[in-house]
Coordinates of C-alpha atoms in Angstrom, one line a residue:
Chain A
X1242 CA -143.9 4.3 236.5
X1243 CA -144.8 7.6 234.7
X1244 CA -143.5 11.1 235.7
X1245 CA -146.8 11.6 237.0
X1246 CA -147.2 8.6 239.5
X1247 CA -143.3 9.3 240.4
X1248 CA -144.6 13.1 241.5
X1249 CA -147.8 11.9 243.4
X1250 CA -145.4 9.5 245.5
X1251 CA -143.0 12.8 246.0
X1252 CA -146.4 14.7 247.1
X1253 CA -147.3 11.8 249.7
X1254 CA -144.0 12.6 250.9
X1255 CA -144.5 15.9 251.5
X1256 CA -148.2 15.0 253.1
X1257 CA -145.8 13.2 255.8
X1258 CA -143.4 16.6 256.5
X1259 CA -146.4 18.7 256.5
X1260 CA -147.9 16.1 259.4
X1261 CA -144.9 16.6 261.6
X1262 CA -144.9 20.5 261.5
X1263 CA -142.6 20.5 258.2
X1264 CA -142.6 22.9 255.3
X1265 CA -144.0 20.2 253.3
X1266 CA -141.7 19.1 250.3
X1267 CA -141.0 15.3 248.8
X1268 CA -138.4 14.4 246.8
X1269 CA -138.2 10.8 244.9
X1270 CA -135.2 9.5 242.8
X1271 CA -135.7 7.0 239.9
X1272 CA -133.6 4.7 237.7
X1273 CA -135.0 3.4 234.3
X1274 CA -138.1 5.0 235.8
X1275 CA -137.9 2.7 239.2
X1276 CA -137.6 4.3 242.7
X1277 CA -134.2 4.1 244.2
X1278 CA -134.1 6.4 246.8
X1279 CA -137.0 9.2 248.7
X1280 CA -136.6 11.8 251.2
X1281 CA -138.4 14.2 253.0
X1282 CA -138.0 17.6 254.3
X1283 CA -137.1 17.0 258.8
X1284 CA -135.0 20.2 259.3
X1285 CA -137.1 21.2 262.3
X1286 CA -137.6 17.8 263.8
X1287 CA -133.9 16.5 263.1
X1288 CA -132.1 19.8 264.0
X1289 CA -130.0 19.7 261.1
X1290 CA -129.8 22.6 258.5
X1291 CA -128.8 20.0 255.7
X1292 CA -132.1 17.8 256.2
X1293 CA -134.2 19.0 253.1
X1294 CA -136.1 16.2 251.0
X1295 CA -133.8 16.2 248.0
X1296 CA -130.7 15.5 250.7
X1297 CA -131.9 13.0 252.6
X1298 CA -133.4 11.1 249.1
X1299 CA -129.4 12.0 247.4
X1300 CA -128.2 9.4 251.3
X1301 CA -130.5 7.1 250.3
X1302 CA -130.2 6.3 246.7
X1303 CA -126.0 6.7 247.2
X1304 CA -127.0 3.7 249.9
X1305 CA -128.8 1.8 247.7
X1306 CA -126.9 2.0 244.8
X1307 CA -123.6 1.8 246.4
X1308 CA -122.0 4.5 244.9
X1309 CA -121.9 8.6 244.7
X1310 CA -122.6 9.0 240.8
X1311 CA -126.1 8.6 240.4
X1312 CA -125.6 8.0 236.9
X1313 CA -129.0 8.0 234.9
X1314 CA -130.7 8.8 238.0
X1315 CA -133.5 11.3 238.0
X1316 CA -134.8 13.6 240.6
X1317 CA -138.7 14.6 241.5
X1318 CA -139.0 17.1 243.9
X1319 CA -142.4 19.4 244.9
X1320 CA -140.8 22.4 245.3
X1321 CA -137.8 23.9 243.3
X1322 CA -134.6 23.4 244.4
X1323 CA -132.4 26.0 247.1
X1324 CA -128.8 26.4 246.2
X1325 CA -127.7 23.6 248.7
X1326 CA -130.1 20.8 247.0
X1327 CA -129.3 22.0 243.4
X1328 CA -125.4 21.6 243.9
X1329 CA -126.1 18.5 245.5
X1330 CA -127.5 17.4 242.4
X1331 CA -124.5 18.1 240.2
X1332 CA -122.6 16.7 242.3
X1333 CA -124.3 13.3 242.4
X1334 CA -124.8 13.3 238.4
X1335 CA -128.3 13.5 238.5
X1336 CA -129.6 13.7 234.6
X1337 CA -133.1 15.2 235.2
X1338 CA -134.6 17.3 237.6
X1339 CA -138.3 17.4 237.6
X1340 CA -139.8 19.8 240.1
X1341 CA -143.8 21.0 241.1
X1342 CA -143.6 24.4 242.5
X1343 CA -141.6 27.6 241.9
X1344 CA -139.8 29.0 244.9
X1345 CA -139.2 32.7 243.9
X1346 CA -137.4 33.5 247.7
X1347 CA -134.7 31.1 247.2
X1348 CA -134.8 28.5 244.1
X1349 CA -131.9 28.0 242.3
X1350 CA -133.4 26.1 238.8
X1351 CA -134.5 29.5 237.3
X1352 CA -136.2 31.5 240.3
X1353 CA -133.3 33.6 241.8
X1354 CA -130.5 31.7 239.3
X1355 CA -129.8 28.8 237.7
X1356 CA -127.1 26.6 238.9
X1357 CA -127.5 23.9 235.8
X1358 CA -127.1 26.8 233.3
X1359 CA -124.0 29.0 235.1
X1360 CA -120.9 26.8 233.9
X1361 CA -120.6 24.1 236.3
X1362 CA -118.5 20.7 235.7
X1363 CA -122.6 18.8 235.4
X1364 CA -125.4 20.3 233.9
X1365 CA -128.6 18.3 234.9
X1366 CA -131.8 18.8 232.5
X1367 CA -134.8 20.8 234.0
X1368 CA -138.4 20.4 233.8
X1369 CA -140.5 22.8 236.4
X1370 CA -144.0 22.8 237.2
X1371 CA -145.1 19.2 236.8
X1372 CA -148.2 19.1 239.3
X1373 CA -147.6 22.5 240.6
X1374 CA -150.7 23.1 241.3
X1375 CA -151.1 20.1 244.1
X1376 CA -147.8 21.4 245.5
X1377 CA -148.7 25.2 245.3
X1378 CA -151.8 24.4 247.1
X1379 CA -150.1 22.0 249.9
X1380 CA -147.1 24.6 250.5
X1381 CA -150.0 27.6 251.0
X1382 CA -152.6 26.0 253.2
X1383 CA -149.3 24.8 255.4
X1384 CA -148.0 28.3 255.8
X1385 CA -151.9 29.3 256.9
X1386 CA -151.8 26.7 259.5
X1387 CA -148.7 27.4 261.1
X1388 CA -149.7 31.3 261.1
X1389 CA -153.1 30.7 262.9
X1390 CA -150.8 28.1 265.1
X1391 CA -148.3 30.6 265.8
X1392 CA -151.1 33.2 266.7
X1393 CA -152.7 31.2 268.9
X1394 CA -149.5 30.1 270.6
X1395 CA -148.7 34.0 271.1
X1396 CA -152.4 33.5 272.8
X1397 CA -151.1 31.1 274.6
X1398 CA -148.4 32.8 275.6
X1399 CA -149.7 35.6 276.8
X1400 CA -152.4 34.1 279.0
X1401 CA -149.8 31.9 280.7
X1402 CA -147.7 35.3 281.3
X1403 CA -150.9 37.0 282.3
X1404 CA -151.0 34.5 285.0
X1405 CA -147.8 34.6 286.5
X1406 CA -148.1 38.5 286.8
Chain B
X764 CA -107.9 30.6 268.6
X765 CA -106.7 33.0 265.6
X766 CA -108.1 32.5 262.2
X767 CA -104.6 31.0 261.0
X768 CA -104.4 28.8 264.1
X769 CA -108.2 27.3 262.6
X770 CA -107.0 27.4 259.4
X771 CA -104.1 24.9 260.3
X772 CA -106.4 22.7 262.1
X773 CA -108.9 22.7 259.1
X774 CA -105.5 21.9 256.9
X775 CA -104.7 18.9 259.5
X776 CA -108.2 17.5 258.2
X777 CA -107.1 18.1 254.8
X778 CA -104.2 15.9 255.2
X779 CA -105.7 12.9 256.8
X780 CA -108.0 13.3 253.6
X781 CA -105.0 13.0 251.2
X782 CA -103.6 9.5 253.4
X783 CA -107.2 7.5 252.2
X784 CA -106.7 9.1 248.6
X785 CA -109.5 11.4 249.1
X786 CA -109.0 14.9 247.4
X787 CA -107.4 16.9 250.3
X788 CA -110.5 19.1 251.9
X789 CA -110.5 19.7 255.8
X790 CA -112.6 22.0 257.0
X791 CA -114.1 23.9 261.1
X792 CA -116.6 25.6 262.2
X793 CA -116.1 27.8 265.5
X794 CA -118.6 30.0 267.3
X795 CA -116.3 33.0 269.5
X796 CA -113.6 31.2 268.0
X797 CA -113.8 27.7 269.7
X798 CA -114.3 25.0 267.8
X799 CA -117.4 23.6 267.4
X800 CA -117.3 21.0 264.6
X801 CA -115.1 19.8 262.3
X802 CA -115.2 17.3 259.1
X803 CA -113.1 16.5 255.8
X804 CA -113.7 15.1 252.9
X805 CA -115.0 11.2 252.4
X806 CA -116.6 11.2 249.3
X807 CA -114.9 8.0 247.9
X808 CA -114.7 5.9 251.2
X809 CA -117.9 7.0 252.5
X810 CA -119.7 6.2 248.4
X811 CA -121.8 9.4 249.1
X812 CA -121.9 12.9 246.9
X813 CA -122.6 15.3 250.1
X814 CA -119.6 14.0 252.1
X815 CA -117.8 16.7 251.5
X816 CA -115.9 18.6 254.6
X817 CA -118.1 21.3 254.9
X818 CA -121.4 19.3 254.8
X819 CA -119.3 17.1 257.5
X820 CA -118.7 19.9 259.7
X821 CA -122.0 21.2 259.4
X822 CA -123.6 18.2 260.2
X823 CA -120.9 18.0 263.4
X824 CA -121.7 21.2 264.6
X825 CA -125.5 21.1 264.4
X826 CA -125.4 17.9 266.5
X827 CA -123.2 20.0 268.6
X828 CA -125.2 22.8 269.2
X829 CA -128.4 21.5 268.9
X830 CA -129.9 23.3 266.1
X831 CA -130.1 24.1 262.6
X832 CA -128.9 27.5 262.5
X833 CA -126.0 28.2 263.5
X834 CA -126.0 31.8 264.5
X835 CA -122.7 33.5 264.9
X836 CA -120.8 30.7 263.2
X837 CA -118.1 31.0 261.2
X838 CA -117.0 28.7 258.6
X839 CA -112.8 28.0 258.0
X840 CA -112.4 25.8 254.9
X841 CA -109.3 24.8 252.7
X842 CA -110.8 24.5 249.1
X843 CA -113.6 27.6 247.7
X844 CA -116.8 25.8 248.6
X845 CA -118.4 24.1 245.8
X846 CA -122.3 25.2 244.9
X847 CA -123.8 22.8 247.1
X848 CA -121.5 23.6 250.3
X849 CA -122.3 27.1 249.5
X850 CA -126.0 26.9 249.6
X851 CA -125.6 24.2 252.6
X852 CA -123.4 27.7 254.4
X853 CA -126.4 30.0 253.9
X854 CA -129.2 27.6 254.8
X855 CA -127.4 27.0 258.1
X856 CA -126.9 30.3 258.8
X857 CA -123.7 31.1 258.9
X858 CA -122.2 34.7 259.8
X859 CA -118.6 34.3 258.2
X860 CA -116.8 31.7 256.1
X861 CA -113.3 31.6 255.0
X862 CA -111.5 29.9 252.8
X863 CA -108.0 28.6 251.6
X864 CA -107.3 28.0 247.9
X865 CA -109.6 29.1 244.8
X866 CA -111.2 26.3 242.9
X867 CA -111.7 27.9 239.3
X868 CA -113.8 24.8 238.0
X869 CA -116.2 24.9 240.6
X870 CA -116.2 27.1 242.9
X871 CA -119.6 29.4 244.4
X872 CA -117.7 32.1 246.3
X873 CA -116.4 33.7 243.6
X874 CA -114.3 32.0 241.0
X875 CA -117.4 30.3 238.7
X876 CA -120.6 32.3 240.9
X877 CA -121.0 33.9 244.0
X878 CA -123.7 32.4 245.6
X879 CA -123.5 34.7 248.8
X880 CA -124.1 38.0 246.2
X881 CA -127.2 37.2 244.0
X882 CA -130.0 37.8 246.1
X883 CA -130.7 34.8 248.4
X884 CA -131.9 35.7 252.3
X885 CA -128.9 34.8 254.0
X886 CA -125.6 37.1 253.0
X887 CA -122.2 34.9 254.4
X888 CA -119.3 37.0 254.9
X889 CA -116.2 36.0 252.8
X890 CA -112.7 36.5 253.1
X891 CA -110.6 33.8 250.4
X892 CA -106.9 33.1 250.2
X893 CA -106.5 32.5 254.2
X894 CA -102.9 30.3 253.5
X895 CA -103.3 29.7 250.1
X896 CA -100.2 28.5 249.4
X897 CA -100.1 25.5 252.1
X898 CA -103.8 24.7 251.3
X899 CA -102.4 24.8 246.7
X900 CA -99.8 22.8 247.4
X901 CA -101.3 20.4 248.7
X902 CA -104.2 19.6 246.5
X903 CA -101.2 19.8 244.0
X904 CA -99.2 16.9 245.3
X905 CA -103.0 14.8 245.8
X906 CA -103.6 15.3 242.2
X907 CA -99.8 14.2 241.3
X908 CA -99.5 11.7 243.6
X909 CA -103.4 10.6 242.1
X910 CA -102.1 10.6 238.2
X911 CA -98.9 8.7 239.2
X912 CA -101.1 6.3 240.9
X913 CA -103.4 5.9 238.3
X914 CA -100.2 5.5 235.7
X915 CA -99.1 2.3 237.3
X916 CA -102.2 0.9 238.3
X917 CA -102.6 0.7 234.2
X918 CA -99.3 -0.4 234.0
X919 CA -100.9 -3.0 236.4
X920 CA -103.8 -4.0 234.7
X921 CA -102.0 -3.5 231.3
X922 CA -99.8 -6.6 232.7
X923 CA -102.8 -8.3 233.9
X924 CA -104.1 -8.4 231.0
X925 CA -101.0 -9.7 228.7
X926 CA -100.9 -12.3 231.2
X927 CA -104.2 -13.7 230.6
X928 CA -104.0 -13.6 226.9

């Protein structure tokens, strides 16, 4: 598969998160360019602070592989890396991160810092903006739907308090 | 509970880390000072990158509490979190986090980065070198204890190997 395809499948990932009320982001590891492991983001519906795409696609390809060195593994995610995911990828081995959109809030490949570039024990290799666009584009029309959803719910709410008055 | 009666718990941890060869990391979260999850480190039995004690505990305490932040928390831990427990302690939301011994190779709260000082939204608290010493010593004897290990298990396979020839 080309780095491409490998980004699409991330993207349909992310399609899924967005579905459920998710900030929609897809991550997908490879090995000599197969999939070994995918993840997507569930903090909201699993309750769990530690549930972003790049985590949950670290458990599986660990489970798949059998082991914690993801040696020659690489790493496609659709939005940048936050500090937690980034260390999680030196810690795993990961040789190459390749990620869509830039988070400027809270990314840790080059936005606020760069955890691959500071010292650490495992420097991964970097490549942002692959499809950024299609990523860009999913993460903005997300955060317009859940503002018009969290206006109307305000609506909402104040009707039903209107009610009980 | 006082912070050095948590700190002893999160040091119990630590120690039934060290009896499966696992590098010595215990680690509690406590909300008003009760205990509200707990984890160690299981990175080698467990064949998993993010099994380290704070991810553990965070992971215990969100099931706990039923949420992903974990307002009001604070965080006791016997070895510097590591970049990716760092960025795992400001996603969840963390107030305070203390910690035991400094880890110069890689450690994010101060000895390679601080993570909780550059800029990201949430801002930890940190106090390091809550019992040091107990917390040092330890990882000392692991890492002894690991090398003489690893000495005779050559010696072993050395053997082994003159055996078969």
């Amino acid at each position: 598969m080309d780095n491409e395809r490998i980004m699409r499948r991330a993207l349909e990932l992310a399609c899924l998160s967005y579905n459920e009320w998710e900030t929609p982001v897809g991550c997908v590891i490879t090995k000599d360019k197969e999939i070994v492991g995918e993840g997507r983001n569930r903090r909201e519906t699993s309750k769990n602070a530690l549930a972003h795409a790049e985590i949950e696609a670290i458990n599986d390809a660990c489970r798949n592989l059998g082991g914690w060195r993801l040696w020659q593994c690489e790493l496609f995610v659709t939005l940048e890396p936050c500090p937690m995911c980034a260390g999680a990828i030196i810690n795993s081995r990961i040789i190459k991160v390749y990620f869509s959109a830039y988070d400027k809030k809270n990314g840790a490949c080059g936005s606020v810092t760069n955890l691959f570039e500071i010292g650490f024990t495992h420097q991964p290799l970097l490549e942002g903006g692959l499809l950024e666009e299609e990523s860009s584009d999913m993460l903005r029309r997300f955060f317009m739907d859940l503002r018009t959803y969290k206006a109307n719910h305000k609506a909402l709410f104040q009707n039903s308090v209107d009610k009980t008055l």
